[in-house]
Short mmCIF file of C-alpha atoms and ligand atoms in Angstrom, two decimals:
data_model
loop_
_atom_site.label_atom_id
_atom_site.label_comp_id
_atom_site.label_asym_id
_atom_site.label_seq_id
_atom_site.Cartn_x
_atom_site.Cartn_y
_atom_site.Cartn_z
CA MET V 925 0.36 -0.19 0.03
CA LYS V 926 1.27 3.07 -0.70
CA ARG V 927 2.46 5.03 1.81
CA ARG V 928 0.36 7.92 1.35
CA SER V 929 -3.22 6.69 1.11
CA PHE V 930 -1.92 3.76 4.35
CA ILE V 931 -0.93 6.89 6.49
CA HIS V 932 -5.39 8.31 4.91
CA LYS V 933 -6.35 5.60 5.63
CA VAL V 934 -5.40 5.49 9.69
CA ALA V 935 -5.96 8.94 9.78
CA LEU V 936 -9.92 8.26 8.52
CA ALA V 937 -9.84 4.97 11.61
CA GLY V 938 -10.30 8.01 14.19
CA THR V 939 -11.54 5.65 16.77
CA ALA V 940 -10.34 2.26 15.75
CA PRO V 941 -8.76 0.77 18.74
CA ALA V 942 -5.18 0.70 20.03
CA LEU V 943 -2.77 -0.09 16.82
CA LEU V 944 0.27 -1.13 18.82
CA PRO V 945 0.06 -2.33 22.63
CA LYS V 946 1.64 -0.36 25.17
CA SER V 947 4.66 -2.06 25.73
CA SER V 948 6.18 -1.12 21.81
CA PHE V 949 6.14 2.47 23.09
CA ALA V 950 10.15 2.36 24.05
CA GLN V 951 11.83 2.07 20.39
CA GLN V 952 15.60 3.19 20.19
CA THR V 953 18.38 2.82 17.79
CA THR V 954 21.22 1.93 20.05
CA VAL V 955 24.86 1.68 18.23
CA THR V 956 28.58 1.61 19.48
CA PRO V 957 29.85 4.21 17.08
CA ILE V 958 33.84 4.16 15.13
CA LYS V 959 35.29 7.88 16.30
CA ASN V 960 33.08 9.72 14.42
CA ASP V 961 31.19 7.15 11.42
CA PRO V 962 29.69 9.48 8.92
CA ILE V 963 25.79 8.45 9.80
CA SER V 964 22.72 10.35 7.52
CA ILE V 965 18.90 9.44 8.46
CA CYS V 966 15.84 11.25 6.65
CA THR V 967 12.18 10.88 6.96
CA TRP V 968 10.42 8.34 4.93
CA ASN V 969 11.72 6.03 2.67
CA PHE V 970 13.87 8.13 0.59
CA LYS V 971 16.84 5.55 -0.67
CA GLU V 972 17.95 7.32 -3.19
CA ALA V 973 18.45 10.50 -1.12
CA ASN V 974 19.64 9.14 2.09
CA ALA V 975 22.42 6.99 0.27
CA THR V 976 23.44 9.95 -1.87
CA ALA V 977 24.19 12.08 1.18
CA GLY V 978 25.73 9.25 2.79
CA ASN V 979 27.88 8.73 0.29
CA ALA V 980 29.26 12.07 0.36
CA LEU V 981 29.82 11.97 3.61
CA MET V 982 32.00 8.85 3.32
CA LYS V 983 33.76 10.73 0.55
CA GLY V 984 34.84 13.69 3.41
CA ASP V 985 31.75 16.05 2.32
CA ASN V 986 30.50 18.24 5.61
CA ALA V 987 27.43 17.14 7.05
CA LEU V 988 25.73 20.60 5.83
CA ASN V 989 26.76 20.06 1.79
CA ALA V 990 25.66 15.96 2.43
CA ALA V 991 22.05 17.50 4.34
CA ILE V 992 21.62 19.56 1.03
CA LEU V 993 22.46 17.08 -1.62
CA ALA V 994 19.74 14.34 0.62
CA ALA V 995 16.82 17.49 -0.34
CA GLN V 996 17.83 18.16 -4.01
CA VAL V 997 17.30 14.01 -5.34
CA GLU V 998 13.78 14.56 -3.66
CA GLU V 999 13.06 18.56 -4.72
CA GLU V 1000 14.19 17.04 -7.97
CA ASN V 1001 11.60 14.27 -7.88
CA PRO V 1002 8.66 14.98 -10.25
CA ALA V 1003 6.81 11.27 -8.43
CA ASN V 1004 6.79 12.79 -5.15
CA SER V 1005 4.38 15.10 -4.30
CA THR V 1006 4.74 16.95 -0.96
CA VAL V 1007 8.38 18.15 -2.50
CA GLY V 1008 10.04 20.40 -5.23
CA TYR V 1009 8.99 19.79 -8.63
CA GLY V 1010 6.27 18.23 -9.01
CA GLY V 1011 5.38 18.93 -5.25
CA ALA V 1012 1.09 19.43 -4.79
CA PRO V 1013 0.32 23.02 -5.79
CA ASP V 1014 -1.84 25.42 -2.87
CA ARG V 1015 -5.89 25.74 -3.73
CA ASP V 1016 -4.77 27.96 -6.15
CA GLY V 1017 -2.87 26.14 -8.55
CA GLN V 1018 0.67 27.17 -7.36
CA VAL V 1019 3.49 25.43 -5.89
CA THR V 1020 5.45 27.40 -3.14
CA LEU V 1021 8.29 25.06 -1.77
CA ASP V 1022 9.70 26.02 1.82
CA ALA V 1023 13.32 24.56 3.67
CA CYS V 1024 16.01 25.26 5.86
CA VAL V 1025 18.78 24.39 6.94
CA MET V 1026 20.91 24.41 9.69
CA ASP V 1027 24.16 24.00 10.36
CA HIS V 1028 27.00 22.32 13.37
CA GLN V 1029 27.59 26.02 14.56
CA GLY V 1030 23.80 27.07 14.83
CA ASN V 1031 24.27 29.16 11.71
CA CYS V 1032 21.30 28.58 10.19
CA GLY V 1033 18.57 30.27 7.26
CA ALA V 1034 15.24 29.47 5.52
CA VAL V 1035 13.19 30.21 2.80
CA LEU V 1036 9.51 30.62 2.25
CA ALA V 1037 6.86 30.65 0.06
CA VAL V 1038 8.89 30.19 -3.39
CA GLU V 1039 8.11 29.89 -6.38
CA ASN V 1040 9.90 28.08 -10.12
CA ILE V 1041 12.73 27.12 -7.71
CA VAL V 1042 13.16 24.06 -7.51
CA HIS V 1043 16.36 23.39 -4.90
CA VAL V 1044 15.15 25.88 -2.13
CA ALA V 1045 16.83 24.16 0.51
CA ALA V 1046 20.30 25.46 -0.85
CA LEU V 1047 18.41 28.64 -1.39
CA ALA V 1048 18.74 28.40 1.84
CA ARG V 1049 22.34 28.36 2.28
CA ASP V 1050 22.90 31.60 0.54
CA VAL V 1051 20.56 33.05 2.48
CA MET V 1052 22.21 31.81 5.56
CA THR V 1053 26.07 32.30 3.89
CA LYS V 1054 25.50 35.61 1.73
CA THR V 1055 23.34 37.37 3.21
CA PRO V 1056 22.74 39.04 7.01
CA HIS V 1057 19.43 37.01 7.22
CA VAL V 1058 17.81 34.07 8.71
CA MET V 1059 14.69 33.71 6.20
CA LEU V 1060 13.36 34.91 3.32
CA SER V 1061 9.73 34.81 1.86
CA GLY V 1062 8.27 35.11 -1.53
CA LYS V 1063 9.27 37.65 -4.01
CA GLY V 1064 12.25 38.64 -1.69
CA ALA V 1065 13.25 34.67 -2.32
CA GLU V 1066 12.62 34.67 -5.40
CA GLN V 1067 14.28 37.44 -6.66
CA PHE V 1068 17.74 36.39 -4.59
CA ALA V 1069 17.39 33.83 -5.73
CA ARG V 1070 17.73 35.31 -9.39
CA GLU V 1071 20.64 37.28 -8.09
CA GLN V 1072 21.97 34.15 -7.41
CA ASN V 1073 21.52 31.98 -10.36
CA TYR V 1074 18.97 29.60 -9.84
CA PRO V 1075 17.15 28.84 -12.65
CA ASN V 1076 12.82 29.83 -13.22
CA THR V 1077 11.88 26.85 -13.15
CA PRO V 1078 8.17 25.88 -13.21
CA LEU V 1079 6.93 23.83 -10.17
CA LEU V 1080 3.96 22.47 -11.51
CA THR V 1081 3.38 19.06 -13.19
CA SER V 1082 1.06 17.55 -15.59
CA GLN V 1083 0.10 15.28 -13.30
CA ALA V 1084 -0.44 17.16 -10.10
CA LYS V 1085 -2.02 19.88 -11.98
CA ALA V 1086 -3.96 17.31 -13.07
CA ALA V 1087 -4.48 16.03 -9.45
CA TRP V 1088 -5.59 20.02 -7.94
CA LYS V 1089 -8.33 20.28 -10.77
CA GLN V 1090 -10.14 16.97 -9.38
CA TRP V 1091 -9.60 18.06 -6.16
CA LYS V 1092 -11.01 21.01 -7.14
CA GLU V 1093 -14.01 19.16 -8.50
CA THR V 1094 -14.65 17.02 -5.72
CA GLU V 1095 -13.53 19.60 -2.28
CA LYS V 1096 -15.20 23.01 -3.88
CA TYR V 1097 -12.50 25.04 -2.90
CA GLN V 1098 -12.96 24.78 1.05
CA PRO V 1099 -9.62 25.38 3.34
CA ILE V 1100 -8.94 21.17 3.76
CA ILE V 1101 -5.83 20.55 4.52
CA ASN V 1102 -5.39 16.82 3.52
CA ILE V 1103 -4.05 14.76 6.47
CA GLU V 1104 -2.95 12.22 3.78
CA ASN V 1105 -0.07 14.71 1.64
CA HIS V 1106 2.84 14.44 4.00
CA ASP V 1107 6.25 13.30 2.47
CA THR V 1108 8.57 16.52 3.65
CA ILE V 1109 12.36 15.78 3.24
CA GLY V 1110 14.09 16.34 6.53
CA VAL V 1111 17.63 15.05 7.19
CA LEU V 1112 20.41 15.39 9.61
CA CYS V 1113 24.09 13.91 8.88
CA ARG V 1114 26.85 13.69 11.25
CA ASP V 1115 30.44 14.06 8.95
CA LYS V 1116 33.56 12.26 9.61
CA GLU V 1117 34.88 15.29 11.70
CA GLY V 1118 31.54 14.92 14.06
CA ASN V 1119 29.51 17.74 13.70
CA ILE V 1120 25.80 17.42 13.06
CA SER V 1121 23.38 19.23 10.37
CA GLY V 1122 20.37 19.18 8.69
CA ALA V 1123 18.11 20.28 6.15
CA CYS V 1124 14.20 20.46 5.29
CA SER V 1125 12.37 20.65 2.43
CA THR V 1126 9.58 20.65 1.16
CA SER V 1127 5.47 22.07 -0.65
CA GLY V 1128 3.78 22.29 2.48
CA LEU V 1129 0.38 20.17 2.70
CA GLY V 1130 -1.27 19.70 -0.26
CA TYR V 1131 -4.13 22.73 -1.50
CA LYS V 1132 -3.33 24.54 0.76
CA MET V 1133 -4.54 28.40 1.71
CA LYS V 1134 -2.38 30.18 0.07
CA GLY V 1135 0.17 32.10 1.74
CA ARG V 1136 0.48 29.20 3.89
CA VAL V 1137 3.61 28.37 6.00
CA GLY V 1138 4.52 25.02 7.94
CA ASP V 1139 7.18 24.17 10.21
CA SER V 1140 9.46 22.91 7.98
CA PRO V 1141 11.30 26.12 6.97
CA ILE V 1142 10.64 27.28 10.80
CA ILE V 1143 14.21 27.03 12.04
CA GLY V 1144 12.86 25.38 16.13
CA ALA V 1145 10.03 23.77 14.71
CA GLY V 1146 10.77 21.91 11.12
CA LEU V 1147 14.39 21.12 12.22
CA PHE V 1148 17.14 22.01 15.17
CA ILE V 1149 20.64 21.08 15.66
CA ASP V 1150 22.96 21.83 18.48
CA ASN V 1151 25.95 20.30 17.49
CA GLU V 1152 26.92 19.53 21.65
CA VAL V 1153 23.92 17.30 21.71
CA GLY V 1154 22.64 16.39 18.09
CA GLY V 1155 19.68 17.21 15.73
CA ALA V 1156 15.99 16.40 15.00
CA VAL V 1157 13.42 17.50 12.37
CA ALA V 1158 10.21 16.98 11.72
CA THR V 1159 7.61 16.30 8.77
CA GLY V 1160 3.38 16.16 9.12
CA MET V 1161 0.72 18.34 9.83
CA GLY V 1162 2.71 21.48 10.76
CA GLU V 1163 1.26 23.79 12.54
CA GLU V 1164 1.06 21.14 15.81
CA VAL V 1165 4.80 20.71 15.53
CA VAL V 1166 5.05 25.30 15.37
CA LYS V 1167 2.63 25.74 18.38
CA THR V 1168 4.94 22.45 21.06
CA VAL V 1169 8.46 24.16 18.36
CA GLY V 1170 8.75 20.15 18.27
CA SER V 1171 12.59 20.43 16.94
CA PHE V 1172 13.88 22.58 19.56
CA LEU V 1173 12.20 20.90 22.82
CA ILE V 1174 14.02 17.12 21.41
CA VAL V 1175 17.37 18.82 20.71
CA GLU V 1176 16.57 20.83 24.26
CA LEU V 1177 15.58 17.24 26.26
CA MET V 1178 18.70 15.77 25.01
CA ARG V 1179 20.25 18.30 26.15
CA GLN V 1180 19.13 17.88 29.57
CA GLY V 1181 19.80 13.71 29.37
CA LYS V 1182 17.04 12.31 27.15
CA SER V 1183 17.77 9.49 24.45
CA PRO V 1184 17.14 10.83 20.82
CA GLN V 1185 14.65 8.54 21.27
CA GLU V 1186 12.73 8.97 24.45
CA ALA V 1187 12.59 12.45 23.67
CA CYS V 1188 11.03 12.23 20.13
CA ASP V 1189 8.99 9.82 22.39
CA GLU V 1190 7.96 13.25 24.75
CA ALA V 1191 7.51 15.51 22.00
CA ILE V 1192 5.07 13.35 19.98
CA ASP V 1193 3.23 13.28 23.39
CA ARG V 1194 2.99 17.23 23.67
CA ILE V 1195 1.25 16.85 20.84
CA VAL V 1196 -1.44 13.57 21.57
CA LYS V 1197 -2.90 15.08 24.38
CA LYS V 1198 -4.11 18.73 23.72
CA GLN V 1199 -5.93 16.24 21.49
CA GLN V 1200 -9.02 15.22 22.36
CA GLY V 1201 -9.66 11.77 21.45
CA ILE V 1202 -7.32 10.16 18.89
CA PRO V 1203 -5.61 13.25 16.51
CA ASN V 1204 -6.62 12.66 12.69
CA PHE V 1205 -3.20 13.37 11.53
CA GLN V 1206 -0.50 13.33 11.36
CA VAL V 1207 3.10 13.90 12.84
CA ALA V 1208 6.91 12.18 13.25
CA TYR V 1209 10.28 13.22 14.23
CA ILE V 1210 13.35 11.38 13.30
CA ALA V 1211 16.28 12.92 15.78
CA LEU V 1212 20.64 11.69 16.17
CA ASN V 1213 22.37 12.36 19.02
CA LYS V 1214 26.17 12.94 18.53
CA ALA V 1215 26.87 9.22 20.11
CA GLY V 1216 24.98 8.38 16.99
CA ASN V 1217 22.62 7.06 19.10
CA ILE V 1218 19.15 7.67 16.14
CA GLY V 1219 15.51 7.60 18.22
CA ALA V 1220 11.97 8.20 16.39
CA ARG V 1221 8.04 8.77 16.74
CA CYS V 1222 4.96 8.81 15.05
CA ILE V 1223 1.51 9.60 15.82
CA HIS V 1224 -0.02 6.88 13.56
CA GLN V 1225 1.68 3.76 12.02
CA GLY V 1226 3.14 4.54 8.31
CA PHE V 1227 5.99 6.31 8.75
CA SER V 1228 9.73 5.26 8.04
CA TYR V 1229 12.77 7.26 8.03
CA MET V 1230 16.33 6.13 6.10
CA HIS V 1231 19.55 4.89 8.28
CA TYR V 1232 22.29 5.23 6.10
CA GLN V 1233 25.88 4.16 8.80
CA ASN V 1234 29.05 1.23 8.11
CA ASN V 1235 27.79 1.84 3.86
CA GLN V 1236 24.40 0.34 4.80
CA ASN V 1237 21.25 2.53 3.82
CA LYS V 1238 18.25 0.90 5.67
CA ASN V 1239 14.59 1.78 6.23
CA ILE V 1240 13.57 1.81 9.40
CA ALA V 1241 9.89 1.25 10.24
CA VAL V 1242 9.00 3.25 13.30
CA LYS V 1243 6.16 2.62 15.91
CA ALA V 1244 2.94 4.93 16.29
CA HIS V 1245 2.20 6.50 19.65
CA SER V 1246 1.14 3.78 22.47
CA SER V 1247 -2.05 5.41 23.28
CA LEU V 1248 -3.02 4.54 19.50
N1 LIG J 403 5.29 19.38 7.66
C1 LIG J 403 4.91 20.35 6.58
C2 LIG J 403 4.34 21.20 5.96
O1 LIG J 403 3.51 21.35 7.42
C3 LIG J 403 4.46 19.20 5.63
C4 LIG J 403 5.01 17.91 5.23
O2 LIG J 403 5.49 17.29 6.23
O3 LIG J 403 4.87 17.10 4.55
O4 LIG J 403 4.25 22.29 5.93
#
């Protein structure tokens, strides 16, 4: 079953009995790190993207470059309807992209609601390194991209346009947030120097209201890195991630001594507790600490992440929140 339709099905199940027993709550990947062996993890089953980052790290590339290279694979992938070229448009038919990056020195950059530029994670890095600012949005970000010689590329594919037209007919232009649209790429890399950096890139929720921006380009919400501790990145319903400043929360919990898994559990818990009953949306986090330990948690079953280490690139299924 396709990842997206599966999530949709789970969410629609709403009142379904518990998906998992309580005992499945604690799920942790603990590795014995070779000194600073490169690691790349990314949301969902973006195998090629994660392998690209892993190979770059093995060749000695730094963590930020590797994370951006991974994001670019999905930004160029027309089959991914939640990232870059081929992404689902907003409800007016325009594809607008959000992205951010953060490096091991705490530098960060972000672009919001950008049209006609494919490589928005790289553009976010250019905001970080070539401007005095952290975030550029809309027309300003596009102007900056043109100045940096990014090609102008219409992002709406014929397939995405056809799906949008069909949505318009059935949904009557209501500002519905479609819970099945979650394929944002979030990447966390640790390089040979032991430094951690990350990138996050998305077209956001399909058929969103014009101007809507989610968590993905918001430092602290969609992505946060603290190189003394580790990093975290989110996918799913951005509004809920923003409300809990999820990625920052996870990194801060790790600073206080929690493992990446415990920190992800708590961040998902905070969201779930605020809901009346079972949430009808998905949120998922992945986290990586300095020692190379990894954590991941999601609200609904159906989320997985990629883990590259020691020349192996594996897809890991993530267990859902224990109360579901
Ligand atoms: N987090 C993204 C957003 O809310 C959506 C996603 O993960 O697909 O914009």
